Coordinates of C-alpha atoms and ligand atoms in Angstrom, one line a residue:
X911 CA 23.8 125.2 -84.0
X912 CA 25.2 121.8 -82.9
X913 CA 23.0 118.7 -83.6
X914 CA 22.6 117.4 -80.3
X915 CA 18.9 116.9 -79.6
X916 CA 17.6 118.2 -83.0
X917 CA 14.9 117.4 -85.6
X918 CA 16.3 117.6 -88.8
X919 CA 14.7 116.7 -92.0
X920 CA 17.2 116.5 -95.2
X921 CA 15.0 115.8 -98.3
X922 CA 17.0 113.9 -101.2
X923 CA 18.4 112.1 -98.1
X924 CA 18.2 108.5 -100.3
X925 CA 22.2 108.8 -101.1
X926 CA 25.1 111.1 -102.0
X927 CA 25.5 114.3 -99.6
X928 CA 22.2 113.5 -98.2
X929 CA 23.1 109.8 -96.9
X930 CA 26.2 111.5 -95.5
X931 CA 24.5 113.9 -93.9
X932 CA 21.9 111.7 -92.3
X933 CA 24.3 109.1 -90.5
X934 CA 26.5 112.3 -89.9
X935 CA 23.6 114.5 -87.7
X936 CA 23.0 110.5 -85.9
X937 CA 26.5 110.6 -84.9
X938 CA 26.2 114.3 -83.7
X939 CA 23.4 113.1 -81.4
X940 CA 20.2 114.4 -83.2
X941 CA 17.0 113.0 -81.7
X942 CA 15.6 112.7 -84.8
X943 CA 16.3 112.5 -88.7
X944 CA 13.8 112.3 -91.2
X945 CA 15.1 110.8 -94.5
X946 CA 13.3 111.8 -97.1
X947 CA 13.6 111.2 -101.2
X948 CA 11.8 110.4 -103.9
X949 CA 13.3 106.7 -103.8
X950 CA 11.7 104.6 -101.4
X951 CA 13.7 101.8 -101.2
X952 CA 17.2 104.2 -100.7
X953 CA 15.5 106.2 -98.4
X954 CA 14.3 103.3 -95.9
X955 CA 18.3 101.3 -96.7
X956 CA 19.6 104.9 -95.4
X957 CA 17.3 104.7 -92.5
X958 CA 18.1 101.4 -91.4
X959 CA 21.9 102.4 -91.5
X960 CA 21.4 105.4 -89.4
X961 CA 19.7 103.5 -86.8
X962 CA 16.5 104.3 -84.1
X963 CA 16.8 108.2 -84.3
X964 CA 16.0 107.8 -88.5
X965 CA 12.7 106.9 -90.5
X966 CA 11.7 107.2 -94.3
X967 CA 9.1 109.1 -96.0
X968 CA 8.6 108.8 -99.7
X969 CA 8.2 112.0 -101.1
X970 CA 8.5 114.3 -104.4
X971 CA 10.2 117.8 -103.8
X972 CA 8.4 119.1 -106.8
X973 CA 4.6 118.0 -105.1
X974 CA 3.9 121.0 -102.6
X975 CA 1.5 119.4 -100.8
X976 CA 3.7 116.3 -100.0
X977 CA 6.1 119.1 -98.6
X978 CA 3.6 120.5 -96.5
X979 CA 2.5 116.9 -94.9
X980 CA 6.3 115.8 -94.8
X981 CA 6.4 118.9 -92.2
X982 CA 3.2 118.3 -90.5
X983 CA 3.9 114.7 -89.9
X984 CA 7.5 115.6 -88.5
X985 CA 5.9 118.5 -86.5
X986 CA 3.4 116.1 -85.0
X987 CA 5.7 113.3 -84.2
X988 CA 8.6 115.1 -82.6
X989 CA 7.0 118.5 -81.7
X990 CA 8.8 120.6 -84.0
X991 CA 11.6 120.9 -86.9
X992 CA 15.1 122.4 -85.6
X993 CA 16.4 121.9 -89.0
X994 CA 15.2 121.4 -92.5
X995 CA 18.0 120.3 -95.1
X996 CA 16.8 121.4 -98.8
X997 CA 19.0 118.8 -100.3
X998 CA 17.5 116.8 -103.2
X999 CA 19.1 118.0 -106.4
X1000 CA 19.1 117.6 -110.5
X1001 CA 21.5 118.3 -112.8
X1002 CA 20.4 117.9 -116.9
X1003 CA 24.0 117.8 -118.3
X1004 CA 22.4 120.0 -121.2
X1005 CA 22.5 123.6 -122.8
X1006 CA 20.5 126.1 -124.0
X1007 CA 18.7 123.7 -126.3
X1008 CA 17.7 121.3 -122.8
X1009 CA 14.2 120.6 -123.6
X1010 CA 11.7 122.8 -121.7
X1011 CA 10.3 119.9 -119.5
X1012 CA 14.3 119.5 -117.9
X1013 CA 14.4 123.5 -117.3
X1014 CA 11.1 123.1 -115.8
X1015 CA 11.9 120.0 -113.8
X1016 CA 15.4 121.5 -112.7
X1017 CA 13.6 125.0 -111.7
X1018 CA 10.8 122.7 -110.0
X1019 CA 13.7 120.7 -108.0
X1020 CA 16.0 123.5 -107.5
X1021 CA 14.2 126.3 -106.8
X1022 CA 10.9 126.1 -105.9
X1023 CA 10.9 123.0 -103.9
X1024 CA 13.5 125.6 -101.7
X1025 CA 10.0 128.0 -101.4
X1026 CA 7.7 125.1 -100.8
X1027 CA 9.7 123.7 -97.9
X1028 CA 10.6 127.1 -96.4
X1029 CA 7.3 128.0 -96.4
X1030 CA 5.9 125.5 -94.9
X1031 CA 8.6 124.6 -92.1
X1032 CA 8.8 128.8 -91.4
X1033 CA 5.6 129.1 -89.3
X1034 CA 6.6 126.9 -86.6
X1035 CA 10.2 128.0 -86.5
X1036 CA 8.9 131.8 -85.8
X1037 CA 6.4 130.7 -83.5
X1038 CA 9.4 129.0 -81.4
X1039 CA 11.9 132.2 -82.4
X1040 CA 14.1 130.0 -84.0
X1041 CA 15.0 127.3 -86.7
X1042 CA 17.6 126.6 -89.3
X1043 CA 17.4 126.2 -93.1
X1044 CA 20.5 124.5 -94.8
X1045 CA 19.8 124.8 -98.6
X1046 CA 21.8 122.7 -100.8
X1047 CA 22.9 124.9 -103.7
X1048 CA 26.5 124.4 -104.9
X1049 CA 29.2 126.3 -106.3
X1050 CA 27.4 125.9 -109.6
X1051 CA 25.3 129.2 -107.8
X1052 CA 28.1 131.1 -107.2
X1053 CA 30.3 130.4 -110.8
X1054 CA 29.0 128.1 -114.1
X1055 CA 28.0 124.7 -114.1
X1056 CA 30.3 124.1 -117.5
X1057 CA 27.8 122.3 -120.1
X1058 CA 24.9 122.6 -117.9
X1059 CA 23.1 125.6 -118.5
X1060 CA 19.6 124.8 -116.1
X1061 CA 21.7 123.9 -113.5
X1062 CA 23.5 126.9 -113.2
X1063 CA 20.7 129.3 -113.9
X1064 CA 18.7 127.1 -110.9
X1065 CA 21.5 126.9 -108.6
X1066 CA 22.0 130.8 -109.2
X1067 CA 18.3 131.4 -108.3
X1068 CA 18.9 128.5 -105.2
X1069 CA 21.8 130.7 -103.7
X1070 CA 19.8 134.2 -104.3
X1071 CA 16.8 132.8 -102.4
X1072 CA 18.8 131.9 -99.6
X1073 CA 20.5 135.0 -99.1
X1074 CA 17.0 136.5 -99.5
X1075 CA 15.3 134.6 -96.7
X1076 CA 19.1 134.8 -94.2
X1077 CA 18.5 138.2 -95.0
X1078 CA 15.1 138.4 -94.0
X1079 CA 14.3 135.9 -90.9
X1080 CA 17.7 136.6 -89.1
X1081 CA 16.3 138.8 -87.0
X1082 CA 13.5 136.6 -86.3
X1083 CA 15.5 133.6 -85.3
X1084 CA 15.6 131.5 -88.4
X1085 CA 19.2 130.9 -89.3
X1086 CA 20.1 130.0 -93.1
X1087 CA 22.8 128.2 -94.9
X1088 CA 24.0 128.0 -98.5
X1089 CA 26.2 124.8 -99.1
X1090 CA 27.9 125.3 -102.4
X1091 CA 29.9 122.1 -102.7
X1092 CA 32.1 121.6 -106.0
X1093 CA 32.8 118.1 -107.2
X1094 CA 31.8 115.6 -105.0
X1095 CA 31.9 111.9 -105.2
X1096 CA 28.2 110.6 -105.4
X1097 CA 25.9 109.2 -108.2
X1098 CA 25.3 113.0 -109.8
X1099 CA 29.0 113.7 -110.8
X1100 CA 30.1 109.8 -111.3
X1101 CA 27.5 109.5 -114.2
X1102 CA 28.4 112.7 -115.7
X1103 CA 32.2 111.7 -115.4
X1104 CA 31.2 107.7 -116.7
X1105 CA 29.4 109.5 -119.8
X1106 CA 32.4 111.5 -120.1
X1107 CA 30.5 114.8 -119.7
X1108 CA 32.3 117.9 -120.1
X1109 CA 31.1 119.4 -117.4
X1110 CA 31.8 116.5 -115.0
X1111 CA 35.8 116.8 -116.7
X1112 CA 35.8 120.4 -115.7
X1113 CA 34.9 119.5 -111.9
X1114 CA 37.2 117.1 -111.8
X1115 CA 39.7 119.2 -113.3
X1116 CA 39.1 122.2 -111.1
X1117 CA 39.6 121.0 -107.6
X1118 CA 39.1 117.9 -105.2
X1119 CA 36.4 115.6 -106.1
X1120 CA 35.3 115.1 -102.6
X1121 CA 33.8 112.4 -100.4
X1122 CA 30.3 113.1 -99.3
X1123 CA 31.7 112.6 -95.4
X1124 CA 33.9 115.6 -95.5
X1125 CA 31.1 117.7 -97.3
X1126 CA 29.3 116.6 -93.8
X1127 CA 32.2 117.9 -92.3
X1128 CA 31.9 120.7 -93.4
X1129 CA 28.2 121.1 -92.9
X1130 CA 28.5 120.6 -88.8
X1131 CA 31.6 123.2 -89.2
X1132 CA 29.6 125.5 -91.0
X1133 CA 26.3 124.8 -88.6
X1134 CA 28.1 125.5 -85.6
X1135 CA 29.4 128.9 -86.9
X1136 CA 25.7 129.5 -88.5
X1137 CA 27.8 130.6 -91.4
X1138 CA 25.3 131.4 -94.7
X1139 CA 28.1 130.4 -97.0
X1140 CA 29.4 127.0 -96.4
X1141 CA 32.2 125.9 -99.0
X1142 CA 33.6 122.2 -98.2
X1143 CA 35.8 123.6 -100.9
X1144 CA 37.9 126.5 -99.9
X1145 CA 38.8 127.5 -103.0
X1146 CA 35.7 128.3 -104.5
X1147 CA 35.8 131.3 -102.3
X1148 CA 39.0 132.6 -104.4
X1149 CA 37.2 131.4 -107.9
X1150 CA 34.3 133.9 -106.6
X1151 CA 36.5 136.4 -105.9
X1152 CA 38.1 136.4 -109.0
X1153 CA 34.8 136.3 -110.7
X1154 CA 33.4 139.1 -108.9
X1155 CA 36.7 141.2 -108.7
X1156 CA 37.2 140.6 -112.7
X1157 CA 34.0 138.9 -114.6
X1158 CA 35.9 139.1 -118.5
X1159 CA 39.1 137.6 -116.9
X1160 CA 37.5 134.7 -114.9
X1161 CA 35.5 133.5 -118.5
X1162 CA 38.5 134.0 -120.2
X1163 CA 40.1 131.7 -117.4
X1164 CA 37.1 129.0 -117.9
X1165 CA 37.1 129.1 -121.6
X1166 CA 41.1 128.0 -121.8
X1167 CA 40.1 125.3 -119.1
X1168 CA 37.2 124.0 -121.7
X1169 CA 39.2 124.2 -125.1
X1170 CA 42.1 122.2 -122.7
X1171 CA 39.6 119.6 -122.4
X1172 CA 37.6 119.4 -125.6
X1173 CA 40.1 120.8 -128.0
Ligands
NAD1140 N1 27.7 115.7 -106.5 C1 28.2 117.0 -106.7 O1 29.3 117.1 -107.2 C2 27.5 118.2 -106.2 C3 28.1 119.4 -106.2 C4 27.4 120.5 -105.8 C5 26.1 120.4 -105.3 N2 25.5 119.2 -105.4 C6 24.1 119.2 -104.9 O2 24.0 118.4 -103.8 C7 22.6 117.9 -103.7 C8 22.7 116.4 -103.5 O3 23.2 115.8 -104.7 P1 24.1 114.5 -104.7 O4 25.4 114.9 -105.3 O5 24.1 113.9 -103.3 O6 23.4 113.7 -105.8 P2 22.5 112.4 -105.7 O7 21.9 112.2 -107.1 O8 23.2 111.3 -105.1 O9 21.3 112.8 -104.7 C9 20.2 113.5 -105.0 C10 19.0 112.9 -104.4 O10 17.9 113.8 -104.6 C11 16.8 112.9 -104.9 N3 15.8 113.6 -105.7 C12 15.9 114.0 -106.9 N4 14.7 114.6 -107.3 C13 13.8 114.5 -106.3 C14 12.5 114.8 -106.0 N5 11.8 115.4 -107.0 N6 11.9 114.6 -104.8 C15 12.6 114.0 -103.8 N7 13.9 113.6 -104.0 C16 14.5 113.8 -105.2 C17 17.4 111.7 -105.6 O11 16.5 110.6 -105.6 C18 18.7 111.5 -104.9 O12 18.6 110.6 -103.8 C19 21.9 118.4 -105.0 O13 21.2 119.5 -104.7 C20 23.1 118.7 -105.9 O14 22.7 119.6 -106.9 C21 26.1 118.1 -105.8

């Protein structure tokens, strides 16, 4: 899929790899983007920034129903959705004891706001034989989220329900991307490295921290391949090897990394 003439929708859209992403598709020649984020204010500033092709819409992932109109507004005003970006994102920063409300909250957020938007965006894509899902998960899903334990269990789950649905609505049309970023420079990972968060070291210690623009890059790469696995970080796709090829070695491999860091 190229951009050129398409309706995309990227929810957490407000800043970070959403932002990026917005001005990114306006470049590409989209005819549409819908920005869309819990914060009102950075959604519209986005907006503006992208230009005549963008508007806002207030929104919370978590509220179903607010997905559902978010699509049937879109649908109505530009006739269909080519592309819906599952992008808005928490991390908790905490372990096991994370207090039930920030499991719930990062399951709400990173999971099931995925099967909300999917399934209300789906029914128009099948109609038309075709659509695209780009579901932000990160390479959190595909290794460990050091010192966050909801956030990898979530971003675990994110990546399995994407490969669930590719797997299932290929054949139907409906192409769908995983984008498992690592570190990337944007208000999630600079408060974690500001609070001097051990998970935050550990990305930073494990690879480029990168700029939202080349994880844009990487999502029009990826798009135009209609690639499921889309890694603005190449070497996450050795890590994952390793992980899979030799699961004791790999932990082994993390744990030195963390008592190097917080002897
Ligand atoms: N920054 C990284 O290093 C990194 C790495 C891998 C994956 N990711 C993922 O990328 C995605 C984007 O994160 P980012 O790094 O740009 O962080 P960010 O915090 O800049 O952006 C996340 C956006 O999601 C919005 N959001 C949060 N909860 C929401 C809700 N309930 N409803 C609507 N919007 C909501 C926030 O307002 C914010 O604008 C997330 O899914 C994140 O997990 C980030």
């Amino acid at each position: 899929m190229n951009l050129t003439d398409r309706v995309a929708v990227i929810t957490g859209g407000a800043g970070g790899i959403g932002a990026a992403l917005a001005r990114r598709f306006a470049v590409e020649g989209a005819a549409a983007v819908v920005v869309a984020d819990l914060d009102a204010a950075g959604a519209r500033a986005v907006a503006e920034d992208v230009g005549a092709v963008a508007h806002a819409v207030q929104l919370d992932v978590t509220a179903e129903e607010q997905v559902r109109a978010l699509v049937a507004d879109t649908e109505r005003r530009y006739g269909r959705i080519d592309l819906f970006c599952a992008n808005a994102g928490v991390a908790t920063e905490a372990g096991l004891d994370a207090a039930d409300a920030d499991w719930e909250r990062a399951w709400r957020v990173n999971v099931l706001a995925h099967v909300h938007s999917t399934r209300a965006v789906l029914p128009g894509m099948l109609a038309r034989g075709q659509g695209y899902l780009l579901h932000t998960c990160s390479a959190a899903g595909l290794l460990t989220a050091v010192g966050d334990a909801p956030y990898t269990a979530t971003k675990h789950a994110a990546v399995g329900l994407a490969e669930w649905l590719a797997i299932t609505y290929r054949d139907q049309g409906v192409r769908v991307s995983a984008l498992c970023p690592q570190g990337v420079d944007t208000p999630m990972l600079a408060e974690g490295l500001a609070a001097g968060h051990l998970g935050a070291r550990v990305i930073a210690a494990s690879g480029a921290v990168l700029h939202p623009d080349r994880v844009a890059d990487a999502v029009i790469a990826g798009l135009a391949e209609e690639r499921f696995l889309i890694l603005p970080h190449p070497e996450v796709a050795n890590y994952a090897r390793r992980r899979a090829e030799d699961p004791d070695g790999w932990q082994a491999g993390l744990r030195k990394l963390i008592r190097r860091l917080h002897p």
